[in-house]
Coordinates of C-alpha atoms and ligand atoms in Angstrom, one line a residue:
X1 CA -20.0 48.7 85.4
X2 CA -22.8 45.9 86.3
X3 CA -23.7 43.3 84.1
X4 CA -26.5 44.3 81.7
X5 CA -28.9 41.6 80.4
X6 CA -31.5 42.9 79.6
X7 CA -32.0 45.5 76.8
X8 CA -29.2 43.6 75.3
X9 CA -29.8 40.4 75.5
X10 CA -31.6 39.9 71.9
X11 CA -30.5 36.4 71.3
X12 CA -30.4 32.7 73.2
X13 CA -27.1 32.5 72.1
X14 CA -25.9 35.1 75.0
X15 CA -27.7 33.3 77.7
X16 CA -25.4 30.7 77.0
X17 CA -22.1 33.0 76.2
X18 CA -23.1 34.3 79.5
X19 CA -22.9 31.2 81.4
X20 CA -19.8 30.4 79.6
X21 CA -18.5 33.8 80.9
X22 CA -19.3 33.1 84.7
X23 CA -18.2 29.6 84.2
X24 CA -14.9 31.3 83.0
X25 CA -14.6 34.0 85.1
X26 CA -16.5 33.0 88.2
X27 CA -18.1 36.6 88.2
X28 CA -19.0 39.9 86.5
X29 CA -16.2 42.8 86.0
X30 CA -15.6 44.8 88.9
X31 CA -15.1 48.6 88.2
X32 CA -11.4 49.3 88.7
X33 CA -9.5 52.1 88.3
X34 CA -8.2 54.1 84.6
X35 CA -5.3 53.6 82.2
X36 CA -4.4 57.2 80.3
X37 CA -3.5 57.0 76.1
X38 CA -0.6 59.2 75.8
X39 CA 0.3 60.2 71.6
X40 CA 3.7 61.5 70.9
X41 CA 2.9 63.8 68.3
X42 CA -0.1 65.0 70.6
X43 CA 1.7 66.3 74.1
X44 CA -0.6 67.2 76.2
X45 CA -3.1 65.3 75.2
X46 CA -4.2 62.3 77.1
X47 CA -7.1 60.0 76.7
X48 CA -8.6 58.0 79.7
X49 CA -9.7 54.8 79.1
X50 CA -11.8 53.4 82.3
X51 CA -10.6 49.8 83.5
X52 CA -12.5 46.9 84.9
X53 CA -11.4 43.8 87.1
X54 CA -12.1 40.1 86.6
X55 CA -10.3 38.3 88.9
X56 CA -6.9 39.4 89.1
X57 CA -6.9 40.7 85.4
X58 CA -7.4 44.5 84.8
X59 CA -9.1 45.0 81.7
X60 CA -10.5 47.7 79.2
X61 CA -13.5 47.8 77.2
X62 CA -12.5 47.8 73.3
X63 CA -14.9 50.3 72.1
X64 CA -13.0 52.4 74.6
X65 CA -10.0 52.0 72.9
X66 CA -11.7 52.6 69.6
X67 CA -12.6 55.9 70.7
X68 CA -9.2 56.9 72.2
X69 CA -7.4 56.5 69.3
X70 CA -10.3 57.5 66.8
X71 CA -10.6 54.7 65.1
X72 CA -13.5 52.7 64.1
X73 CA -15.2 49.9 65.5
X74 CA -17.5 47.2 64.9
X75 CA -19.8 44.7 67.0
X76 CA -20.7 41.6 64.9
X77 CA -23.4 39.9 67.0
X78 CA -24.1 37.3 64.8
X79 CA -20.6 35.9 65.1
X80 CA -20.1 37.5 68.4
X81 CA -17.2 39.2 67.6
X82 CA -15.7 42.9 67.8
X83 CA -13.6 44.1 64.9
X84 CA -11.4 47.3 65.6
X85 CA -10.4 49.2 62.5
X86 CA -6.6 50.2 62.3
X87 CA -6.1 52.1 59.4
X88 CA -6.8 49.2 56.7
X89 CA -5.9 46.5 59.6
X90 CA -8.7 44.5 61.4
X91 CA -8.1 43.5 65.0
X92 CA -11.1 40.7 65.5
X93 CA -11.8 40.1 69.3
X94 CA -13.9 37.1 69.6
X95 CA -16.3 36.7 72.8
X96 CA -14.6 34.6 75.1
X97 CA -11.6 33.6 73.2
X98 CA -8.2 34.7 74.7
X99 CA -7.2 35.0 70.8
X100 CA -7.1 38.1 69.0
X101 CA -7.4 37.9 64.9
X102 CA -5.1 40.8 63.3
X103 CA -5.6 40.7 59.7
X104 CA -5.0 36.7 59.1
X105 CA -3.0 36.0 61.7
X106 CA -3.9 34.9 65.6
X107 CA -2.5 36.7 68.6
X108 CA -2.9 34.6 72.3
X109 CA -4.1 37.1 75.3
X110 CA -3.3 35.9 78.9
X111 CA -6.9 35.6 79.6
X112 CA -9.9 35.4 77.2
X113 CA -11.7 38.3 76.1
X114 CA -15.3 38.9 78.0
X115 CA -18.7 40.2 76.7
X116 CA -21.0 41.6 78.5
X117 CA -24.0 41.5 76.4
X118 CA -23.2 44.9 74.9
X119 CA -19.2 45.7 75.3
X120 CA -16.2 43.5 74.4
X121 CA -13.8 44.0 76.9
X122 CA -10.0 42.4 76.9
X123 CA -7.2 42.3 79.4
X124 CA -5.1 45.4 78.9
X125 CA -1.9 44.6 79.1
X126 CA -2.0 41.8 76.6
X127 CA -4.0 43.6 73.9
X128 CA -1.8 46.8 74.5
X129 CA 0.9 44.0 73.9
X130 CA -0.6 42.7 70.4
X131 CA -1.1 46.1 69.0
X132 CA 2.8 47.2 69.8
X133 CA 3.2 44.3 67.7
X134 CA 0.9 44.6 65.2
X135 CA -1.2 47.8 63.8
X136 CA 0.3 50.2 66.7
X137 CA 4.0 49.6 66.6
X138 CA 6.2 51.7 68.3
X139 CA 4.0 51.9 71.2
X140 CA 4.0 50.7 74.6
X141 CA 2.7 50.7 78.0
X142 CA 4.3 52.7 81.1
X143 CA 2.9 50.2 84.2
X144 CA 4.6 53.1 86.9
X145 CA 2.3 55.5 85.9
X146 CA -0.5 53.8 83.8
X147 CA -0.2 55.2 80.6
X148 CA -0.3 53.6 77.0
X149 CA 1.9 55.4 74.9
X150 CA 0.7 55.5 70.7
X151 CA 2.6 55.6 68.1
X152 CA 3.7 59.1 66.3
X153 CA 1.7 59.2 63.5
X154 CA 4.8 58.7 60.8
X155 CA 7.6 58.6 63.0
X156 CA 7.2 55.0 64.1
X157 CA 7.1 53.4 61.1
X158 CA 10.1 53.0 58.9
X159 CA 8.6 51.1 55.8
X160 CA 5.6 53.4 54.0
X161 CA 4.4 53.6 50.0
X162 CA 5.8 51.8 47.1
X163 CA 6.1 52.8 43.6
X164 CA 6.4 50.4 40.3
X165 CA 9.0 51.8 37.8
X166 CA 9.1 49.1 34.2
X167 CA 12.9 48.7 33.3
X168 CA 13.7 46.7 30.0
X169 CA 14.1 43.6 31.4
X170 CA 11.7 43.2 34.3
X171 CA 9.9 45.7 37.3
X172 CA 11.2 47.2 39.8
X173 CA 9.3 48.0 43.2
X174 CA 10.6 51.1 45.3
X175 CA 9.3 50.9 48.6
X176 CA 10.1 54.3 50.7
X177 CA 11.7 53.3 53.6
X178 CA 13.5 55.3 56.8
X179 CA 15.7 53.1 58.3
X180 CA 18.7 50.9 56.9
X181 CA 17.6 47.3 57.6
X182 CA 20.0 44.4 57.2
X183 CA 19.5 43.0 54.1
X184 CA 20.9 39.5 54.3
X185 CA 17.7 39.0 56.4
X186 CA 15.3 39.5 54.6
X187 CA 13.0 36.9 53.5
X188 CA 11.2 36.6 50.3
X189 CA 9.3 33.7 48.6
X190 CA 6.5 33.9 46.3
X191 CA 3.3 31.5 47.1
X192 CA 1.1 29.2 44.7
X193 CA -1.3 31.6 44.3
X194 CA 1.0 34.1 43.2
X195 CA 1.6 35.9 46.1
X196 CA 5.4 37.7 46.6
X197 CA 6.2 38.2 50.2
X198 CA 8.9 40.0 51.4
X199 CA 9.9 40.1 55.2
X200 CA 11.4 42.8 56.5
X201 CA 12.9 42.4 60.0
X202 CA 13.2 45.3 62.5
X203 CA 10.8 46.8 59.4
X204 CA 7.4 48.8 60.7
X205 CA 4.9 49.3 57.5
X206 CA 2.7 51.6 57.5
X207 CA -0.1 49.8 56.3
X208 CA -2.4 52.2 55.1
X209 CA 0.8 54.4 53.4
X210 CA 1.2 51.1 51.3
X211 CA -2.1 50.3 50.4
X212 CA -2.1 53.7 48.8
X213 CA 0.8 52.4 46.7
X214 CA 1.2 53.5 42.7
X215 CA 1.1 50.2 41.2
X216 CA 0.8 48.8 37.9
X217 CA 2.4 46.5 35.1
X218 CA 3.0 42.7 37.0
X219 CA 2.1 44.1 40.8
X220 CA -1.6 44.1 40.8
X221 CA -2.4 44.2 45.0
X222 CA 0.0 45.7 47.4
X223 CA -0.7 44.5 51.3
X224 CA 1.4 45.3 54.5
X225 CA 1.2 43.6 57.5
X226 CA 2.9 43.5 60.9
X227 CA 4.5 40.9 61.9
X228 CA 6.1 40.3 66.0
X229 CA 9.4 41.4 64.7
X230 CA 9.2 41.8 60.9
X231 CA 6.8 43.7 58.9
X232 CA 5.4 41.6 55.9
X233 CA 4.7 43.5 52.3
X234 CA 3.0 41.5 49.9
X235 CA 2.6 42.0 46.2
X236 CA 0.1 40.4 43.9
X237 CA 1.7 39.4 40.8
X238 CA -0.1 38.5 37.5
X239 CA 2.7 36.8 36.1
X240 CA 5.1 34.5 37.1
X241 CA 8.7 35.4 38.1
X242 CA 11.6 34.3 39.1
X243 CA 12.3 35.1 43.2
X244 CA 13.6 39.1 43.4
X245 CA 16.7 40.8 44.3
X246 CA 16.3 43.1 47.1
X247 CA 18.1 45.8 48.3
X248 CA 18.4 49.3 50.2
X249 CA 19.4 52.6 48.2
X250 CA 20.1 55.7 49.1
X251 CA 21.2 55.6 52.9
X252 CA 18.4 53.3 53.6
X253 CA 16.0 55.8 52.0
X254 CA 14.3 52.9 49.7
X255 CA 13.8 49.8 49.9
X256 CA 14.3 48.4 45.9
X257 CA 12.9 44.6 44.7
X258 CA 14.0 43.9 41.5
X259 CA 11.9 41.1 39.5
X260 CA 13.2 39.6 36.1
X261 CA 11.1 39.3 33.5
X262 CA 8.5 36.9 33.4
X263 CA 9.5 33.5 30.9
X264 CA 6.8 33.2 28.3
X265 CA 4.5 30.2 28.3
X266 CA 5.2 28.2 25.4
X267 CA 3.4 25.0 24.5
X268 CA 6.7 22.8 25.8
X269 CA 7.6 24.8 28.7
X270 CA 11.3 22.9 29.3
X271 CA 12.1 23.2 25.2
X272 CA 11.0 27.1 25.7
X273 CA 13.2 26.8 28.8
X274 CA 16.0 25.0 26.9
X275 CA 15.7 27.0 24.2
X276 CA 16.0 30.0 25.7
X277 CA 19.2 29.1 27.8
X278 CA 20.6 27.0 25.3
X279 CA 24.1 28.8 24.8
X280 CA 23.8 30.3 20.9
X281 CA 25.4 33.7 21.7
X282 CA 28.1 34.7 23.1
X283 CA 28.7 38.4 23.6
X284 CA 32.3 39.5 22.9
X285 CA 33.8 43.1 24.6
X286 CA 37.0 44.3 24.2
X287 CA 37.9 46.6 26.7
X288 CA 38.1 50.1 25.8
X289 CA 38.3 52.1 22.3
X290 CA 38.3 55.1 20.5
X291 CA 39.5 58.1 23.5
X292 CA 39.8 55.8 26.3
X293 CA 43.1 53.9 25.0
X294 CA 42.8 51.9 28.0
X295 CA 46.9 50.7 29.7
X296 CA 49.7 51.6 27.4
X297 CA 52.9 49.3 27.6
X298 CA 56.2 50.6 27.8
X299 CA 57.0 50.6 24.0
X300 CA 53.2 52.2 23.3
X301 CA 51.2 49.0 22.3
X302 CA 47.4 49.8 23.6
X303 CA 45.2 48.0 25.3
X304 CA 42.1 48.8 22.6
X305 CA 44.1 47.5 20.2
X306 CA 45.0 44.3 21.9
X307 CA 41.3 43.9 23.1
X308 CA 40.3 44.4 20.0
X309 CA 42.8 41.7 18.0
X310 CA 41.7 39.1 20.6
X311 CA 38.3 39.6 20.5
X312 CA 37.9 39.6 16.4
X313 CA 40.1 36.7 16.4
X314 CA 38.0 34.8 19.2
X315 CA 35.2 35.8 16.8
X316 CA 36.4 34.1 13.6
X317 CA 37.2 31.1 15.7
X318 CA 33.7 30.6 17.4
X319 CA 31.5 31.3 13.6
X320 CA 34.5 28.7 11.9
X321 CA 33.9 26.2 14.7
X322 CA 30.9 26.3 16.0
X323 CA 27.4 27.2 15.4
X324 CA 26.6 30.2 18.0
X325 CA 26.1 33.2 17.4
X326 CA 29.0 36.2 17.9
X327 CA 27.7 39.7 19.1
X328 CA 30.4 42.4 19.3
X329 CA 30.3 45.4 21.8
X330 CA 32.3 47.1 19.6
X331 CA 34.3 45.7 16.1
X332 CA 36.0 48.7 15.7
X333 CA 38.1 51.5 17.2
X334 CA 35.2 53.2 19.3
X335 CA 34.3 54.4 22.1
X336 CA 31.8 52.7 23.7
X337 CA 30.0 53.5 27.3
X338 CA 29.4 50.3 30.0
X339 CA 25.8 50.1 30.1
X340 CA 25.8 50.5 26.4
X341 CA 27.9 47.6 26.4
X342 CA 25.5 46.0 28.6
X343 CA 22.3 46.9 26.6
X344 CA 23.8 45.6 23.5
X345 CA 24.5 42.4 25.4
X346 CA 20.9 42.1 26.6
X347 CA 19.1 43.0 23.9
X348 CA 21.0 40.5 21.6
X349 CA 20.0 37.9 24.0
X350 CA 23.6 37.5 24.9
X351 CA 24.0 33.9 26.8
X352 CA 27.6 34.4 27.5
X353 CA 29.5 37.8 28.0
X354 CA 33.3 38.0 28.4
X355 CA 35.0 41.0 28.6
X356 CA 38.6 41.2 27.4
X357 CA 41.3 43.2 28.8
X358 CA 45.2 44.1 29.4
X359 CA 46.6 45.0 32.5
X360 CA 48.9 47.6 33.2
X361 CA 50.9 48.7 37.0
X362 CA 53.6 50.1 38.2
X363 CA 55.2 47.2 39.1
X364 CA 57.0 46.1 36.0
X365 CA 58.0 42.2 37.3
X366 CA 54.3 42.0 38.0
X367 CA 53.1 39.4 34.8
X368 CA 50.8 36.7 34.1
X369 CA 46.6 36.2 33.2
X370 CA 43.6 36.4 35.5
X371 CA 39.6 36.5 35.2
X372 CA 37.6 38.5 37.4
X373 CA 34.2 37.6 38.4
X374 CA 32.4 40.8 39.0
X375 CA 30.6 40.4 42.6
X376 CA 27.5 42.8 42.6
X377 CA 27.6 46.0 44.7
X378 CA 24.7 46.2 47.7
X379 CA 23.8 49.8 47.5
X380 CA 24.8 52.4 45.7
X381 CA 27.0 53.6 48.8
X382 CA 28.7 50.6 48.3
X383 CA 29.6 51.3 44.6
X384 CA 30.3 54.9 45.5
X385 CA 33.1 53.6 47.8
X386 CA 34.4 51.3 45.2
X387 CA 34.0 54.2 42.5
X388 CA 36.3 56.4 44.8
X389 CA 38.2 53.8 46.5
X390 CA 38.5 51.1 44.0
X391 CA 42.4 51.9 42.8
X392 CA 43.0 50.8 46.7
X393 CA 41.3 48.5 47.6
X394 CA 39.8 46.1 45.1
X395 CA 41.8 46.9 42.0
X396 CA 45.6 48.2 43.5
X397 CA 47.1 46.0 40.1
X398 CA 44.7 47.8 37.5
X399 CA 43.5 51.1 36.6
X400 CA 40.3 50.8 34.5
X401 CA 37.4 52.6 35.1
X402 CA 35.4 48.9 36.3
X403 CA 33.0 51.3 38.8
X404 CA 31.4 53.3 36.0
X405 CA 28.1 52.7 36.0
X406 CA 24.7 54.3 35.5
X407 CA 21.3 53.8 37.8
X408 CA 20.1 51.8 34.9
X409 CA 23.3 49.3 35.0
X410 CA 22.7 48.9 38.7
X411 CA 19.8 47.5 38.9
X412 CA 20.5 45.2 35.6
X413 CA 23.2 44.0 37.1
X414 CA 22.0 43.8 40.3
X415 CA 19.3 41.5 39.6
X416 CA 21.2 39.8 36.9
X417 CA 24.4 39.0 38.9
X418 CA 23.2 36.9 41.9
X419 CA 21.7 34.4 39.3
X420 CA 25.1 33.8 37.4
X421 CA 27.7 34.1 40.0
X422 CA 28.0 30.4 40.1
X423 CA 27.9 30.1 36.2
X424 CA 30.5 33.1 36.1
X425 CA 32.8 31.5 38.9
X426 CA 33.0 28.4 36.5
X427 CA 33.8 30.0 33.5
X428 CA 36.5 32.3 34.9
X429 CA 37.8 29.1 36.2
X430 CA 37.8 26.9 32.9
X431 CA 39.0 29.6 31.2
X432 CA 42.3 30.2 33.5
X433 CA 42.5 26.5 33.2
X434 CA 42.2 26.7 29.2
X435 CA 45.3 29.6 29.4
X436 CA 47.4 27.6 31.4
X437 CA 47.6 25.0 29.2
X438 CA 48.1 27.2 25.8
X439 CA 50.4 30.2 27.3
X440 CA 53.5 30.5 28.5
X441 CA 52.5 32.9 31.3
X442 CA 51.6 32.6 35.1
X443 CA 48.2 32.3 36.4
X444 CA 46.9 34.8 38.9
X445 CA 43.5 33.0 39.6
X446 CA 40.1 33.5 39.3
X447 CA 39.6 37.1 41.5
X448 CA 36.3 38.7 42.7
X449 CA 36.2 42.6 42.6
X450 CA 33.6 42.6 45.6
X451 CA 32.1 45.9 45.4
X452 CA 32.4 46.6 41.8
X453 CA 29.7 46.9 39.2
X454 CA 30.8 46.8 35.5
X455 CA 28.2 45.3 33.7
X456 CA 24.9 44.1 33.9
X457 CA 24.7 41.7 31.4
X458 CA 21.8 39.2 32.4
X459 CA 24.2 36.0 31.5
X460 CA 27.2 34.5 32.7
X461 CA 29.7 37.1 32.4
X462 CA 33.7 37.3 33.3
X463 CA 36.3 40.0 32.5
X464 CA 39.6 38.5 31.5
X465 CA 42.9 40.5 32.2
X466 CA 45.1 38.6 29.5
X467 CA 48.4 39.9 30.6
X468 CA 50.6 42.8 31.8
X469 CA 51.3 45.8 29.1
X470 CA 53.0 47.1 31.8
X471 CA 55.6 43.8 31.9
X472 CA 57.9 44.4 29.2
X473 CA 57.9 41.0 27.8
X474 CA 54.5 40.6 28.1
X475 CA 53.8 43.5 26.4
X476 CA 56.7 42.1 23.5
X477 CA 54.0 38.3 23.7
X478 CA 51.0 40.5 23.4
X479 CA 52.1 42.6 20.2
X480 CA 52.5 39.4 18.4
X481 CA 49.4 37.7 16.4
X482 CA 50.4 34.0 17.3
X483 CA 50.6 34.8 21.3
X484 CA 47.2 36.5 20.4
X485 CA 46.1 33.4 18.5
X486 CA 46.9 31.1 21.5
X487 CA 45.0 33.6 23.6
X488 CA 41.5 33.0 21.4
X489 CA 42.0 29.6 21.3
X490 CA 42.1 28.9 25.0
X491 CA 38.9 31.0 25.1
X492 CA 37.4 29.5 22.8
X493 CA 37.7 26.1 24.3
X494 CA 37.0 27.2 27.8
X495 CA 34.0 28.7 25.9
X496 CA 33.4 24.7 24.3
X497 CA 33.7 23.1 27.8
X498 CA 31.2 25.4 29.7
X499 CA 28.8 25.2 27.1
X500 CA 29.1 21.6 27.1
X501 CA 28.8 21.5 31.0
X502 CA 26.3 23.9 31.0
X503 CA 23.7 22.6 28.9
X504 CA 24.4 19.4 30.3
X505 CA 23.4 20.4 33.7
X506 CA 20.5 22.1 32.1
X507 CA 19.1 19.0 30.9
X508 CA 20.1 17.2 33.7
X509 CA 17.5 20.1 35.2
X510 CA 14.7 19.3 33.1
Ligands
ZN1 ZN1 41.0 47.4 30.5

């Protein structure tokens, strides 16, 4: 196609883009030859897109490419610039520039664009490059025989729409998702402006998919973006929140972000803070009750019972000596459910939660005290192993139902966990310290359950295995009130020094 001037040529401003452009290029395009637009989900179908040369650089005009993918487009002559609408993505060519504007971020072509008074015209293979990377991904181009493969209209993408489900203690995103992504990679920070971004490598958002997002509650905006290797989702929060948990579900089926919620604004932020970390309750559960007996030891003392002792008895100690606040999961012989443990937890503002227990096996010479930090579980195909492998492999000593859980518990604990591993790992280690130094009985250490989910407390939280019912003079130690005794008094001071360490730090933080 020759240069046009004329009938186009409505402002000064050209004359001089134009003299820029044969300063550039040394000359006007040359007509060259065509590049065919294949689509996937179209067979059959091909588009032909005519191509020009400048120089050793074959290039097509944009508003071609507009029309072979349907798409709209958009000359700006004020700001010379072409704008290609992707679904809700904007590809900005700029007249002359070899950069390429998607959305807010700049792409570099091998050779600047070129403008012709009328057209906007790029080199091919770079643009055809950008938009694999950016608003068309999954495509490419086939240089043997010309063609520019689009996307499939779903197929390509693997991260579409997000819904916003309220849970009781913060808002959980679910963004649909068709491909497992590793997790451990993804990024997510939240800017000043109150902005959460989450990066999803390997991860190909449909843009327009999320933009139609059900949103609500904290998530006011939704945007997607791709990135070179990542696909970006951001969510415009109108609170602030702590950074999310994220994780896949469901075989890689959804994607979930889990945000806490949001600490109030008081007038003195760090004594709301303080206040509201400060350790005044500590949440007491003895294991079992009521039908589920829990281990029996060889001469029929139960677990519940035990539990139950230790715990009341940990109780007295804490209201005698101390000024916190004692919850109970249960005080009496009942049955109650995990995540009912875990709500009552929450919802009395627990700040500690430790879980007492007995241990029972086979092995009759096996003896001695542990705690058990309870490592959250990645996806539920994770728990599902540990709910029908966990006699084998996490738990082979113990046979309590630790993987019982329901959807709701999971994501508690999910989000709550990661926060208060460390503060977990430290109380399961003061407290094996505290035992060693009050009972006669060995120390088994501080173990990690790795794929279990028990609770969801949103606290610190350990389960303590206080001996073996199953070890016959264990079992004679924990029928009698003063070995139980000793037992609540090592908590209790493990409970002293981690408070005192604790709120140190927290200061310290301040
Ligand atoms: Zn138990």
């Amino acid at each position: 196609m020759p240069l046009r001037v004329t009938g186009a040529c409505r402002r000064s401003g050209l004359l001089r883009l134009l003299a820029l452009a044969l300063l550039v290029h040394g000359g006007p395009l040359l007509e060259a030859g065509e590049i065919r637009i294949a689509f996937p989900d179209r067979p059959g179908e091909m588009e032909i897109l005519d191509t020009f040369m400048l120089g050793a650089t074959e290039y097509i005009k944009a508003a071609d490419l507009a029309r072979a993918f349907a798409i709209g487009s958009y000359v700006n002559r004020d700001v010379d610039k072409s704008i290609l609408y992707f679904r809700d993505s904007e590809v900005k060519i700029t007249a002359f520039s070899s950069f390429v504007v998607v959305d807010d971020r700049a792409f570099q072509m091998t050779q600047p664009s070129y403008f012709d008074g009328e057209s906007y015209y790029v080199p091919a293979l770079s643009f055809f490059n950008i938009l694999a990377q950016t608003v068309l991904p999954g495509s490419r181009y086939d240089k043997a025989r010309r063609v520019f493969v689009g996307p499939s209209a779903r197929g390509s993408f693997n991260i579409h729409g997000a819904t916003v489900d309220y849970k009781q203690n913060g808002t959980l995103i679910r963004v649909k998702t068709s491909q497992q992504f590793d997790i451990r990679n993804i990024v997510r920070y939240i800017t000043d402006n109150g902005w959460l971004v989450v990066q999803v490598p390997g991860g190909r958002v449909d843009t327009l998919a999320l933009s139609r997002s059900v949103l609500g509650g904290i998530i006011r905006g939704v945007k997607g973006r791709q990135l070179q290797n990542s696909a970006e989702i951001r969510f415009r929060l109108t609170d602030r929140v702590g950074l999310p948990e994220v994780y896949q579900v469901n075989r890689g089926a959804e994607l979930h972000i889990a945000l806490r919620n949001p600490v109030r604004n008081g007038n003195d932020r760090a004594a709301e803070i303080r206040k509201q970390w400060y350790l005044d309750t500590i949440v007491l559960d003895p294991g079992h009750g009521g039908m589920d007996g829990g281990t029996v030891g060889r001469d029929g003392l139960k677990e519940k019972t035990v539990t139950l002792d230790i715990a009341r008895r940990l109780g007295r100690l804490i209201k005698q000596k101390t000024d916190m606040r004692v919850i109970y999961t249960r005080d009496e012989d009942v049955f109650v459910p995990l995540f009912q443990r875990t709500r009552i937890a929450n919802e009395a503002g627990g700040k500690i939660f430790i879980s007492i227990h007995a241990n029972g096996v086979k092995n009759r010479a096996a003896q001695g005290f542990e705690t058990w930090l309870l490592a959250p579980a990645n996806t539920p195909e994770a728990i599902e192993t540990a709910r029908r492998e966990n006699s084998v492999i996490a738990l082979e000593e113990s046979n309590h139902p630790y993987a019982e859980f329901s959807d709701e518990s999971l994501i508690l604990s999910t989000m709550a966990h990661s926060a208060w591993m460390r503060e977990s790992e430290a109380l399961g280690s003061i407290i094996l310290e505290k035992f060693k130094s009050r009972l006669d009985s060995p120390s088994r250490g501080l173990k990690q359950a790795d794929f279990l989910v028990l609770i969801g407390a949103a606290m610190p939280n350990i389960l303590v295995e206080i001996g073996f019912l199953s070890n016959l003079q264990e079992e004679k130690k924990l029928g009698q009130s003063k070995y139980r005794q000793k037992i609540a008094l090592g908590l209790l001071d493990a409970i002293l020094e981690f408070k005192q360490t604790y709120e140190g730090a927290l200061s310290a933080d301040l």
